[in-house]
Amino acid sequence: MYNQNGHQKDTVIQVLRPPNFIGGLEFSNLTYTVVKKQKIDRKWHKEDVDLLHDITGYAPKGRVTAVMGPSGAGKSTFLDGLAGRIASGSLKGRVALDGIEMSPSFIKRTSAYIMQDDRLFPMLTVHETLLYAADFRLGSISKAEKQQRVEKLIEQLGLSSARNTYIGDEGTRGVSGGERRRVSIGVDIIHGPALLFLDEPTSGLDSTSAQSVIDRLHDIARTGSTVILTIHQPSHRIQMLLDHLIILARGQLMYQGAPKDVSSHLGRMGRKVPKGENSTEYLLDVIQEYDQSELGVTALADFAITGMKPPKLSDLELSFSTIIQTPPQTPALERADQMKKNQNKLHLSIDSSVSKRRVVNNYDCSVRSELNTSRSCSSPGYYTYSNEILAGTPTPHDSDYSLHEHDYFTDFTPKGPTSLAVHHQLGPKTPELFLSRQMVLTFMGVLMATMFTHPNDNLQGITDLLSFFIFTVCLFFFSSNDAVPAFIQERFIFVRESSHNAYRASSYAISGLITYLPFFAIQAATYAGIVWFALELRGPFLYFLIVLYVSLLTTNSFVVFVSSVVPNYILGYAAVIAFTALFFLFCGYFVNGKDIPSYWKWMHIISTMTYPYEGLLMNEFQTTKVFGKDLSGAAINGFKILEGLDIGSHASQKWKKIYIMLGWAVFYRVLFYVVLRFASKNKRT
């Protein structure tokens, strides 16, 4: 397991490095085990299955390391394990940077992880996107230095021609696919990480764009970063840019070393690369052949570990065209069981001392003989080493080691006040969000003003006013529904940025609220100014405005919270609409609060429509003015209307409604923060 406290364990397995090893990421005995369920004879059985099985090796500094393998090989899982994105306790093994053992949390702080999907704000330009990334991650340097770094990065990524182009999305034309991917890379390397992880950076790109991305990564690696990426079926031109290969199959190590050494690895295996065929592609074909045979890839993994030459398929009458195939889609439990059967068939009784040995590279014995060490080369093409510390080998606790974890920290230090800038881009980022709300509220304000203008002082006039107030409350509730897709789009970006400590969840939640406040004020003031005079409403205008303003704040907080717990915007809309209907039903418009059955009273209390509706009515009808006469001819003043609706008539109760709405707004924002802080984790369990 990762050693997080820095204490040396009883047995330490050292990763053997090549003669010209210049530092980088080293890993040993990485094993990731999950529990799988399988139904056998109508009963569910649990079994532990290794998605990663005892992988040891390294990724050199200043080089591009490509993790390859067929589908289901465990490439992304392996990358997540190296990047500290697998929950603590699930992954066993060790990871070290330049010889210093690192914890998952430290790896995350010193690295960047570019996900397969580009999660960027569509309404920002390339320059704005990178500049905001610099604001988040480079809080300790001046603005001029940030600008200088952004300009240098734009040039380094080959984005000068797209500098002022919007990122764009499905509805807005923006940068090309290759440029978008390079912007995503730029966002995560703005702070100069020591490690750069990329999951399928060429996925979905044409060959030219894909080569451009890898070419830029090659240049980035040459600046001193350790670049590790997963890639599926790279072109020959892209393979020329790769420095180091790690090939996996079924979560086991098949090959590790330079691309040029693949041919010799196949030769030692007894497979000659056909003339004119790419050696790496041929190795993948060989892996597929064994994977679809009764032997499985275990035979190749054993060859990589022990040097024991795998039996030829023809020797066991397992011709590729006649074998009983075990397709890649076979469930994990069946594959695991098949691997055990394969070992029995091969009668592999490996001595315990041999089982402790691990492959770390596939160098020719003549090259390895240059090392004046006691490491053996008992079989061609692989290294072995014991679980003992060799004499003179520095450890993280030796005085010979001058490197410490602090040496890897960049100049980025997340701070609360600095991180409050996280949402300053909300205005330019999604102007259509606020513009659409403003247009809707303006249009509906004019519509309501012309429809309910000058209500009569009779029973019909009272009914008209009640309808106006409940419609206003519903309108303001529905106007916040557009926050559902907006936040869900942001959530993926938040997970990516917060995973690298660009800012805290609390900073995101607080700054998001602060950014919304002035826009809410503009929207509420626009609607209030249009309808107030047209309907000749009574009571203080300021209170009417505050109710609308706080109503927007409360409903937005509720909608944002719901958006944080749903997986997509379709379910988000469904949940918000369902709650809207419930809140509307129990707000007191259809049935007075006192007449609601006792077992549904709680719905009346939690309805966010109850309090703005009652507050607006109290502001209008807390008066002795006569609004009409009942059927008996008796005068009906404002207080009698409130009494009939079971709504308080005391002036102080108006402000109580405001306080309750603010309380609900705070409550939903706190829940929103809790979800962000503890549930929005980009980790495997």
XYZ file of C-alpha atoms in Angstrom:
685
model
C 0.000 0.000 0.000
C 1.131 3.597 -0.420
C 3.322 4.542 2.511
C 1.771 7.819 3.637
C 3.720 8.352 6.819
C 7.133 7.852 5.295
C 8.170 4.934 7.509
C 10.180 2.175 5.931
C 8.528 -1.237 5.869
C 10.211 -4.498 6.813
C 10.777 -5.508 3.213
C 11.374 -2.977 0.481
C 11.282 -3.926 -3.160
C 13.489 -1.648 -5.239
C 12.591 -0.978 -8.859
C 15.594 -1.633 -11.068
C 16.343 1.277 -13.349
C 18.224 1.212 -16.663
C 21.783 2.570 -16.761
C 20.656 5.934 -18.145
C 17.702 6.389 -15.783
C 17.201 10.122 -15.244
C 14.428 10.004 -12.678
C 10.689 9.916 -12.964
C 7.787 7.919 -11.603
C 8.452 4.434 -10.219
C 5.857 1.922 -9.100
C 6.008 -1.545 -7.640
C 3.521 -4.345 -6.972
C 0.438 -2.326 -7.915
C -2.600 -4.487 -7.318
C -6.195 -3.335 -7.471
C -8.760 -5.884 -6.298
C -12.528 -5.583 -6.542
C -15.341 -7.858 -5.442
C -17.419 -9.250 -8.281
C -20.758 -11.013 -7.992
C -21.803 -13.944 -10.135
C -25.027 -15.900 -10.118
C -24.430 -19.661 -10.054
C -27.278 -22.115 -9.535
C -29.618 -19.249 -8.624
C -27.275 -18.094 -5.867
C -25.037 -15.059 -5.810
C -21.365 -15.740 -5.166
C -18.692 -13.159 -4.398
C -15.107 -13.428 -5.516
C -12.100 -11.118 -5.462
C -10.823 -10.219 -8.922
C -7.629 -8.300 -9.672
C -8.155 -5.491 -12.174
C -4.457 -4.741 -11.775
C -2.153 -7.612 -10.890
C 1.246 -6.969 -9.313
C 2.556 -4.405 -11.825
C 6.063 -3.038 -11.331
C 7.955 -0.555 -13.473
C 8.686 3.088 -14.103
C 7.997 6.071 -16.351
C 11.141 8.108 -17.108
C 11.330 11.833 -16.508
C 11.382 14.044 -19.586
C 9.868 11.299 -21.721
C 6.435 10.307 -23.030
C 5.279 6.990 -21.590
C 2.367 5.341 -23.375
C 0.177 2.752 -21.668
C -1.227 0.453 -24.340
C -3.184 -2.745 -24.578
C -6.383 -4.253 -25.979
C -9.812 -3.232 -24.734
C -10.307 -4.235 -21.113
C -6.570 -4.310 -20.465
C -6.869 -2.003 -17.445
C -5.155 1.019 -18.987
C -7.393 3.669 -17.423
C -7.463 1.801 -14.114
C -3.671 1.671 -14.106
C -3.473 5.394 -14.880
C -5.905 6.167 -12.061
C -3.797 4.075 -9.694
C -0.645 6.007 -10.526
C -2.463 9.341 -10.256
C -3.880 8.634 -6.792
C -7.442 8.477 -8.076
C -8.273 5.128 -6.493
C -9.708 5.292 -2.995
C -7.253 4.642 -0.193
C -7.222 0.995 0.825
C -8.385 -0.348 -2.529
C -4.990 -0.131 -4.220
C -1.961 -1.994 -2.942
C 1.556 -1.169 -3.975
C 4.000 1.708 -4.004
C 4.547 4.794 -6.094
C 7.690 6.919 -5.919
C 8.754 10.115 -7.671
C 12.490 10.380 -8.320
C 13.086 7.749 -5.667
C 10.886 9.313 -2.982
C 7.827 7.326 -2.012
C 4.691 9.438 -2.369
C 1.189 9.278 -0.936
C -1.836 9.495 -3.254
C -2.725 12.959 -1.959
C 0.772 14.243 -2.674
C 0.774 12.721 -6.152
C -2.464 14.600 -6.849
C -0.943 17.868 -5.670
C 2.102 17.568 -7.881
C 0.391 16.216 -10.988
C -2.185 17.089 -13.595
C -4.799 14.645 -14.891
C -6.434 15.352 -18.244
C -9.642 13.380 -18.626
C -10.811 11.861 -21.870
C -13.691 14.302 -22.218
C -12.899 17.986 -22.619
C -14.769 19.868 -19.906
C -14.430 23.561 -20.720
C -16.666 26.612 -20.519
C -17.977 27.162 -24.059
C -18.419 30.949 -23.829
C -14.806 31.665 -22.899
C -12.039 32.221 -25.441
C -8.847 30.179 -25.428
C -6.967 33.040 -23.776
C -9.675 33.592 -21.141
C -9.817 29.884 -20.326
C -6.079 29.687 -19.699
C -6.026 33.002 -17.854
C -8.707 31.859 -15.427
C -6.806 28.612 -14.928
C -3.765 30.711 -14.064
C -5.828 32.737 -11.569
C -6.940 29.552 -9.848
C -3.625 27.745 -9.721
C -1.066 30.534 -9.560
C -2.436 32.614 -6.744
C 0.983 33.584 -5.368
C 2.403 35.373 -8.422
C 1.544 38.738 -9.939
C -1.007 39.273 -12.670
C 1.716 40.261 -15.137
C 3.557 37.002 -14.482
C 0.334 35.040 -14.957
C -0.284 36.801 -18.256
C 3.269 36.071 -19.361
C 2.917 32.399 -18.495
C -0.383 32.160 -20.358
C 1.125 33.738 -23.485
C 4.063 31.351 -23.335
C 1.738 28.378 -22.914
C -0.429 29.459 -25.853
C 2.669 29.541 -28.024
C 3.923 26.229 -26.656
C 0.600 24.517 -27.401
C 0.385 25.987 -30.885
C -2.783 27.946 -30.108
C -1.687 31.415 -31.239
C -4.093 31.461 -34.190
C -7.008 30.438 -31.933
C -6.092 32.773 -29.074
C -9.310 34.811 -29.214
C -11.606 32.051 -30.480
C -14.431 30.838 -28.245
C -14.224 27.263 -26.998
C -17.751 26.661 -28.305
C -20.109 23.733 -27.965
C -22.792 21.901 -29.935
C -24.703 25.123 -30.540
C -21.808 27.564 -30.893
C -18.967 27.190 -33.365
C -15.597 27.336 -31.662
C -12.132 25.817 -31.762
C -11.378 22.556 -33.534
C -11.233 19.221 -31.758
C -7.450 19.169 -31.649
C -7.298 22.742 -30.362
C -9.901 21.977 -27.704
C -7.833 19.035 -26.489
C -4.710 21.194 -26.334
C -6.604 23.824 -24.342
C -7.666 21.105 -21.889
C -4.034 20.124 -21.527
C -3.031 23.751 -21.043
C -5.564 24.257 -18.251
C -3.991 21.451 -16.251
C -0.317 22.229 -16.894
C -0.471 25.987 -16.294
C 1.155 25.475 -12.883
C 4.012 23.389 -14.245
C 3.252 19.958 -12.752
C 6.017 17.406 -12.328
C 3.656 14.673 -13.541
C 1.147 14.772 -16.377
C -1.446 12.011 -16.777
C -3.688 11.840 -19.840
C -6.514 9.394 -20.473
C -6.870 8.752 -24.219
C -5.763 12.255 -25.339
C -6.228 11.345 -29.023
C -9.716 9.858 -28.647
C -12.186 11.271 -31.174
C -9.533 13.208 -33.123
C -8.493 12.794 -36.737
C -4.956 11.579 -37.426
C -3.541 15.052 -38.015
C -5.069 16.529 -34.851
C -4.035 13.474 -32.832
C -0.435 13.766 -33.995
C -0.462 17.484 -33.184
C -1.584 16.740 -29.612
C 1.088 14.062 -29.070
C 3.706 16.304 -30.664
C 2.906 19.033 -28.116
C 3.031 16.501 -25.300
C 6.433 15.413 -26.580
C 7.636 19.018 -26.330
C 6.163 19.363 -22.821
C 7.953 16.216 -21.689
C 11.250 17.562 -22.950
C 10.882 20.508 -20.561
C 11.309 18.082 -17.662
C 7.824 16.724 -16.969
C 6.980 13.036 -16.698
C 4.177 12.435 -19.198
C 2.100 9.252 -18.942
C -0.835 8.639 -21.257
C -3.137 5.851 -22.335
C -3.608 5.399 -26.035
C -5.456 2.944 -28.253
C -4.118 1.969 -31.684
C -1.769 4.917 -32.329
C -0.636 5.573 -35.868
C 2.943 4.898 -36.910
C 3.724 8.632 -36.834
C 2.443 8.895 -33.270
C 4.423 5.817 -32.215
C 7.564 7.583 -33.388
C 6.920 10.239 -30.719
C 6.567 7.744 -27.862
C 9.644 7.121 -25.730
C 8.518 4.373 -23.366
C 5.826 1.690 -23.584
C 3.881 -0.125 -20.895
C 1.665 -2.775 -22.463
C -1.052 -4.402 -20.372
C -3.608 -7.145 -20.884
C -6.216 -8.281 -18.362
C -4.553 -6.043 -15.786
C -1.175 -7.812 -16.141
C 2.124 -6.490 -17.471
C 2.945 -7.802 -20.942
C 5.859 -5.570 -21.881
C 7.753 -2.551 -20.649
C 10.544 -0.733 -22.406
C 11.472 1.305 -25.430
C 9.407 0.875 -28.628
C 12.544 -0.160 -30.524
C 13.026 -3.131 -28.196
C 9.631 -4.697 -28.916
C 11.072 -6.744 -31.801
C 13.748 -8.332 -29.621
C 11.127 -9.066 -26.959
C 9.033 -10.894 -29.534
C 12.140 -12.695 -30.783
C 12.897 -14.053 -27.313
C 9.291 -15.165 -27.177
C 9.803 -17.118 -30.380
C 7.707 -14.815 -32.558
C 9.345 -13.018 -35.447
C 7.804 -9.787 -36.637
C 6.584 -10.227 -40.237
C 8.313 -8.059 -42.778
C 6.705 -4.663 -43.199
C 4.583 -4.975 -40.041
C 4.813 -2.718 -37.019
C 6.371 -4.563 -34.078
C 4.110 -2.984 -31.443
C 0.963 -3.790 -33.395
C 2.209 -7.320 -33.928
C 2.807 -7.735 -30.175
C -0.766 -6.635 -29.537
C -1.949 -9.199 -32.093
C 0.041 -11.917 -30.320
C -1.487 -10.870 -26.992
C -4.946 -11.135 -28.551
C -4.176 -14.608 -29.863
C -3.183 -15.850 -26.427
C -6.093 -14.011 -24.831
C -8.530 -15.848 -27.101
C -6.922 -19.214 -26.446
C -7.218 -21.586 -23.521
C -3.844 -20.396 -22.298
C -4.933 -16.801 -21.866
C -2.512 -13.925 -21.341
C -1.156 -15.521 -18.160
C 1.443 -17.332 -20.249
C 2.762 -14.012 -21.576
C 2.649 -12.433 -18.122
C 4.682 -15.336 -16.740
C 7.184 -14.836 -19.552
C 7.498 -11.172 -18.612
C 7.978 -12.066 -14.925
C 10.104 -15.212 -15.032
C 11.508 -15.341 -18.543
C 9.844 -18.729 -19.040
C 9.159 -18.918 -22.746
C 5.435 -19.249 -23.417
C 4.349 -22.422 -25.212
C 3.426 -21.992 -28.820
C -0.231 -22.207 -29.550
C 0.424 -24.818 -32.226
C 2.294 -26.998 -29.713
C -0.882 -27.378 -27.691
C -3.058 -27.756 -30.780
C -4.559 -24.373 -30.092
C -4.612 -23.030 -33.597
C -6.052 -19.540 -33.691
C -8.761 -20.675 -36.067
C -9.825 -23.754 -34.087
C -9.377 -22.827 -30.416
C -12.194 -22.538 -27.927
C -12.232 -18.788 -27.686
C -12.488 -16.766 -24.534
C -13.628 -13.373 -25.892
C -12.713 -10.123 -24.188
C -16.314 -9.735 -23.123
C -16.082 -12.768 -20.856
C -17.039 -11.771 -17.294
C -14.157 -11.047 -14.947
C -14.916 -14.034 -12.720
C -14.803 -16.450 -15.636
C -11.537 -14.936 -16.856
C -10.026 -15.242 -13.409
C -11.135 -18.871 -13.216
C -9.728 -19.475 -16.701
C -6.376 -18.028 -15.639
C -6.216 -20.460 -12.718
C -6.969 -23.378 -15.043
C -4.246 -22.199 -17.423
C -1.671 -22.238 -14.654
C -2.663 -25.804 -13.764
C -2.388 -26.895 -17.373
C 1.073 -25.418 -17.734
C 2.196 -27.027 -14.437
C 3.943 -23.843 -13.426
C 5.486 -24.512 -10.050
C 7.493 -21.367 -9.516
C 9.915 -21.378 -6.639
C 9.089 -18.905 -3.886
C 12.309 -17.014 -4.490
C 11.441 -16.646 -8.158
C 7.893 -15.536 -7.366
C 9.314 -12.553 -5.520
C 11.113 -11.360 -8.609
C 9.595 -8.688 -10.785
C 10.206 -7.426 -14.304
C 11.023 -3.786 -14.679
C 12.410 -3.502 -18.169
C 13.241 -5.535 -21.263
C 16.810 -4.617 -21.988
C 19.310 -6.781 -23.804
C 21.626 -8.756 -21.506
C 24.634 -7.156 -23.115
C 23.373 -3.755 -22.022
C 22.505 -4.981 -18.532
C 25.967 -6.452 -18.079
C 27.267 -2.898 -17.914
C 25.638 -2.635 -14.497
C 28.082 -3.685 -11.828
C 25.422 -5.124 -9.560
C 24.471 -8.497 -8.185
C 21.232 -8.568 -10.140
C 20.903 -11.702 -12.178
C 20.144 -12.167 -15.853
C 19.274 -15.832 -15.627
C 16.958 -15.725 -18.619
C 17.252 -13.545 -21.699
C 15.222 -10.386 -21.709
C 14.304 -9.748 -18.108
C 15.659 -8.521 -14.828
C 15.218 -10.095 -11.439
C 15.850 -8.664 -8.040
C 15.183 -9.743 -4.508
C 13.158 -7.997 -1.869
C 16.323 -6.933 -0.078
C 17.794 -3.436 -0.097
C 21.047 -3.496 -2.036
C 24.092 -2.001 -0.368
C 24.549 1.655 -1.185
C 21.035 2.108 -2.489
C 19.692 5.443 -1.201
C 16.279 5.459 0.419
C 13.978 8.375 1.240
C 15.416 8.372 4.767
C 19.118 8.333 3.914
C 21.250 11.420 4.272
C 22.400 10.808 0.690
C 18.951 11.782 -0.480
C 18.765 15.520 -1.023
C 15.270 15.459 -2.484
C 12.177 15.980 -0.375
C 8.467 16.264 -1.040
C 8.721 20.049 -0.731
C 11.033 20.118 -3.749
C 8.102 19.148 -5.942
C 5.619 21.786 -4.879
C 4.836 24.410 -7.475
C 4.180 28.044 -6.696
C 0.472 27.306 -6.494
C -0.960 27.389 -2.993
C -4.760 27.322 -2.779
C -6.108 29.966 -0.445
C -9.648 30.826 0.458
C -9.677 34.555 -0.426
C -7.783 33.990 -3.661
C -10.067 31.148 -4.605
C -13.103 33.369 -4.299
C -12.256 34.490 -7.828
C -13.465 31.089 -9.000
C -16.847 32.371 -10.132
C -15.832 35.783 -11.410
C -16.108 34.330 -14.899
C -19.760 33.379 -14.482
C -20.944 36.530 -16.206
C -18.947 36.165 -19.429
C -19.030 32.373 -19.163
C -22.793 31.937 -19.461
C -24.291 35.305 -20.467
C -27.228 33.519 -22.086
C -28.185 32.147 -18.646
C -28.786 35.613 -17.195
C -29.955 37.178 -20.432
C -32.630 34.529 -20.877
C -33.887 35.040 -17.317
C -33.929 38.796 -17.805
C -35.880 38.511 -21.045
C -38.394 36.063 -19.556
C -39.029 38.166 -16.446
C -39.302 41.347 -18.515
C -41.758 39.788 -20.953
C -43.819 38.177 -18.211
C -43.806 41.433 -16.244
C -45.289 43.285 -19.206
C -47.789 40.480 -19.765
C -48.910 40.488 -16.123
C -49.068 44.275 -16.024
C -51.372 44.423 -19.039
C -53.490 41.454 -17.977
C -54.124 42.412 -14.328
C -53.935 46.193 -14.674
C -56.135 48.219 -12.283
C -57.889 45.354 -10.432
C -61.450 46.127 -9.345
C -62.409 46.669 -5.697
C -64.699 43.661 -5.513
C -64.526 39.910 -5.014
C -63.309 39.394 -8.564
C -60.546 41.935 -7.971
C -59.439 40.040 -4.853
C -59.377 36.789 -6.845
C -57.338 38.477 -9.560
C -54.776 39.685 -7.033
C -54.462 36.241 -5.451
C -53.915 34.755 -8.925
C -51.316 37.405 -9.719
C -49.345 36.746 -6.547
C -49.297 32.949 -6.863
C -48.334 33.191 -10.537
C -45.506 35.572 -9.630
C -44.188 33.114 -7.046
C -44.343 30.235 -9.543
C -42.711 32.361 -12.242
C -39.758 33.162 -10.016
C -39.431 29.508 -9.025
C -39.436 28.302 -12.623
C -36.987 31.001 -13.698
C -34.288 29.227 -11.672
C -34.753 25.892 -13.426
C -32.152 26.794 -16.037
C -29.516 26.388 -13.308
C -29.907 22.609 -13.649
C -27.936 22.076 -16.889
C -25.663 25.028 -16.094
C -24.379 23.516 -12.871
C -24.259 19.955 -14.212
C -21.971 21.288 -16.947
C -19.865 23.000 -14.288
C -19.771 19.977 -12.002
C -17.360 18.025 -14.196
C -15.055 21.028 -14.377
C -15.337 21.493 -10.626
C -14.366 17.856 -10.001
C -11.364 18.189 -12.291
C -10.124 21.470 -10.840
C -10.802 20.734 -7.179
C -9.077 17.350 -7.485
C -5.864 19.294 -8.099
C -6.574 21.823 -5.343
C -7.278 24.684 -7.741
C -9.799 25.861 -5.138
C -11.832 24.502 -2.264
C -15.443 23.361 -2.394
C -16.309 26.096 0.099
C -14.767 28.738 -2.170
C -16.753 27.454 -5.113
C -20.039 27.436 -3.190
C -19.558 30.881 -1.629
C -18.234 32.616 -4.725
C -21.043 31.119 -6.813
C -23.587 32.650 -4.458
C -21.850 36.029 -4.409
C -21.757 36.115 -8.210
C -25.484 35.484 -8.479
C -26.542 38.201 -6.006
C -26.328 41.295 -8.282
C -28.067 39.468 -11.127
C -30.909 38.462 -8.834
C -31.278 42.115 -7.801
C -31.508 43.265 -11.433
C -34.071 40.601 -12.313
C -36.247 41.238 -9.265
C -36.100 45.023 -9.752
C -37.050 44.716 -13.427
C -40.172 42.665 -12.734
C -41.174 44.686 -9.663
C -40.820 48.001 -11.476
C -43.059 46.854 -14.324
C -45.945 45.355 -12.335
C -46.042 47.544 -9.212
C -47.469 50.689 -10.750
C -49.571 48.952 -13.397
C -51.465 46.975 -10.754
C -51.504 49.854 -8.249
C -50.213 47.531 -5.542
C -50.235 48.633 -1.908
C -47.759 48.269 0.924
C -44.080 49.245 0.841
C -42.485 48.789 -2.591
C -39.183 47.929 -0.893
C -40.709 44.924 0.875
C -42.277 43.727 -2.396
C -38.849 43.948 -4.042
C -37.081 42.156 -1.181
C -39.578 39.269 -1.265
C -38.945 38.776 -4.988
C -35.186 39.034 -4.492
C -35.002 36.555 -1.602
C -37.408 34.243 -3.450
C -34.947 34.071 -6.344
C -32.128 33.360 -3.912
C -34.028 30.573 -2.131
C -35.273 28.828 -5.256
C -31.872 29.057 -6.919
C -30.249 27.505 -3.840
C -32.786 24.688 -3.928
C -32.340 24.024 -7.647
C -28.543 24.082 -7.405
C -28.675 21.585 -4.544
C -30.920 19.235 -6.544
C -28.556 19.571 -9.516
C -25.642 18.488 -7.358
C -27.210 15.140 -6.438
C -28.593 14.047 -9.827
C -26.398 12.362 -12.455
C -27.677 14.292 -15.482
C -29.864 17.246 -16.427
C -32.794 15.063 -17.541
C -33.227 13.647 -14.049
C -32.463 17.098 -12.667
C -35.338 18.670 -14.575
C -37.637 15.824 -13.575
C -36.766 16.247 -9.891
C -37.153 20.040 -9.944
C -40.507 19.862 -11.742
C -41.763 17.236 -9.293
C -40.799 19.357 -6.287
C -42.260 22.447 -7.935
C -45.621 20.715 -8.241
C -45.488 19.597 -4.600
C -44.478 23.032 -3.316
C -47.218 24.649 -5.406
C -49.844 22.218 -4.097
C -49.011 22.817 -0.439
C -48.189 26.540 -0.478
C -51.689 27.504 0.748
C -53.239 28.701 -2.507
C -55.431 25.668 -3.150
C -56.026 24.729 0.496
C -55.485 27.119 3.411
C -52.653 26.167 5.737
C -55.059 25.452 8.613
C -57.148 23.122 6.446
C -54.259 20.966 5.223
C -54.441 17.475 6.838
C -52.110 17.122 9.802
C -50.083 14.386 8.125
C -49.296 16.823 5.248
C -48.525 19.868 7.391
C -44.802 19.274 7.011
C -45.100 19.765 3.262
C -46.650 23.170 3.859
C -43.697 24.053 6.091
C -40.922 22.945 3.703
C -42.569 24.405 0.600
C -40.361 27.238 -0.609
C -43.443 28.824 -2.230
C -45.327 29.190 1.053
C -43.339 32.089 2.437
C -43.039 34.414 -0.588
C -46.726 33.853 -1.344
C -47.810 34.707 2.195
C -45.353 37.608 2.372
C -46.735 39.204 -0.794
C -50.304 38.810 0.453
C -49.448 40.346 3.826
C -47.753 43.283 2.131
C -50.836 43.909 0.023
C -53.654 43.247 2.495
C -52.360 44.447 5.866
C -54.648 47.460 5.612
C -58.123 48.602 6.632
C -58.893 49.542 3.034
C -62.081 47.946 1.757
C -61.477 45.694 -1.233
C -65.089 44.733 -1.815
C -68.244 43.350 -0.259
C -69.287 39.815 0.442
C -72.603 38.274 -0.617
C -74.332 39.717 2.458
C -73.117 43.194 1.574
C -70.606 43.450 4.424
C -67.396 45.294 3.649
C -64.211 43.209 3.255
C -61.008 44.942 4.240
C -57.475 43.644 3.938
C -57.254 42.176 7.430
C -60.401 40.113 6.884
C -58.923 38.716 3.669
C -55.778 37.617 5.517
C -57.877 36.165 8.322
C -59.892 34.134 5.843
C -56.667 32.784 4.321
C -55.249 31.951 7.782
C -52.318 34.316 7.226
C -50.991 36.542 10.023
C -51.962 40.171 9.993
C -49.316 41.585 12.334
C -46.752 43.813 10.625
C -43.769 42.025 12.211
C -44.855 38.723 10.702
C -44.033 40.037 7.238
C -40.336 40.116 8.051
C -40.526 36.691 9.639
C -41.318 35.330 6.178
C -38.136 36.927 4.854
C -36.048 35.384 7.635
C -37.511 31.937 6.977
C -36.744 32.204 3.256
C -33.176 33.234 4.038
C -32.929 30.266 6.392
C -33.997 27.871 3.651
C -31.519 29.497 1.242
C -28.680 28.959 3.708
C -29.846 25.399 4.413
C -29.831 24.404 0.737
C -26.468 26.078 0.147
C -24.972 24.169 3.049
C -26.350 20.912 1.634
C -24.913 21.916 -1.732
C -21.500 22.399 -0.138
C -21.698 19.061 1.693
C -22.416 17.262 -1.578
C -19.515 19.040 -3.283
C -17.164 18.389 -0.422
C -17.885 14.753 0.298
C -19.770 13.266 -2.670
C -18.148 14.867 -5.732
C -14.999 12.755 -5.758
C -13.338 11.633 -8.952
C -12.015 8.379 -7.511
C -12.489 4.682 -7.966
C -13.573 2.804 -4.858
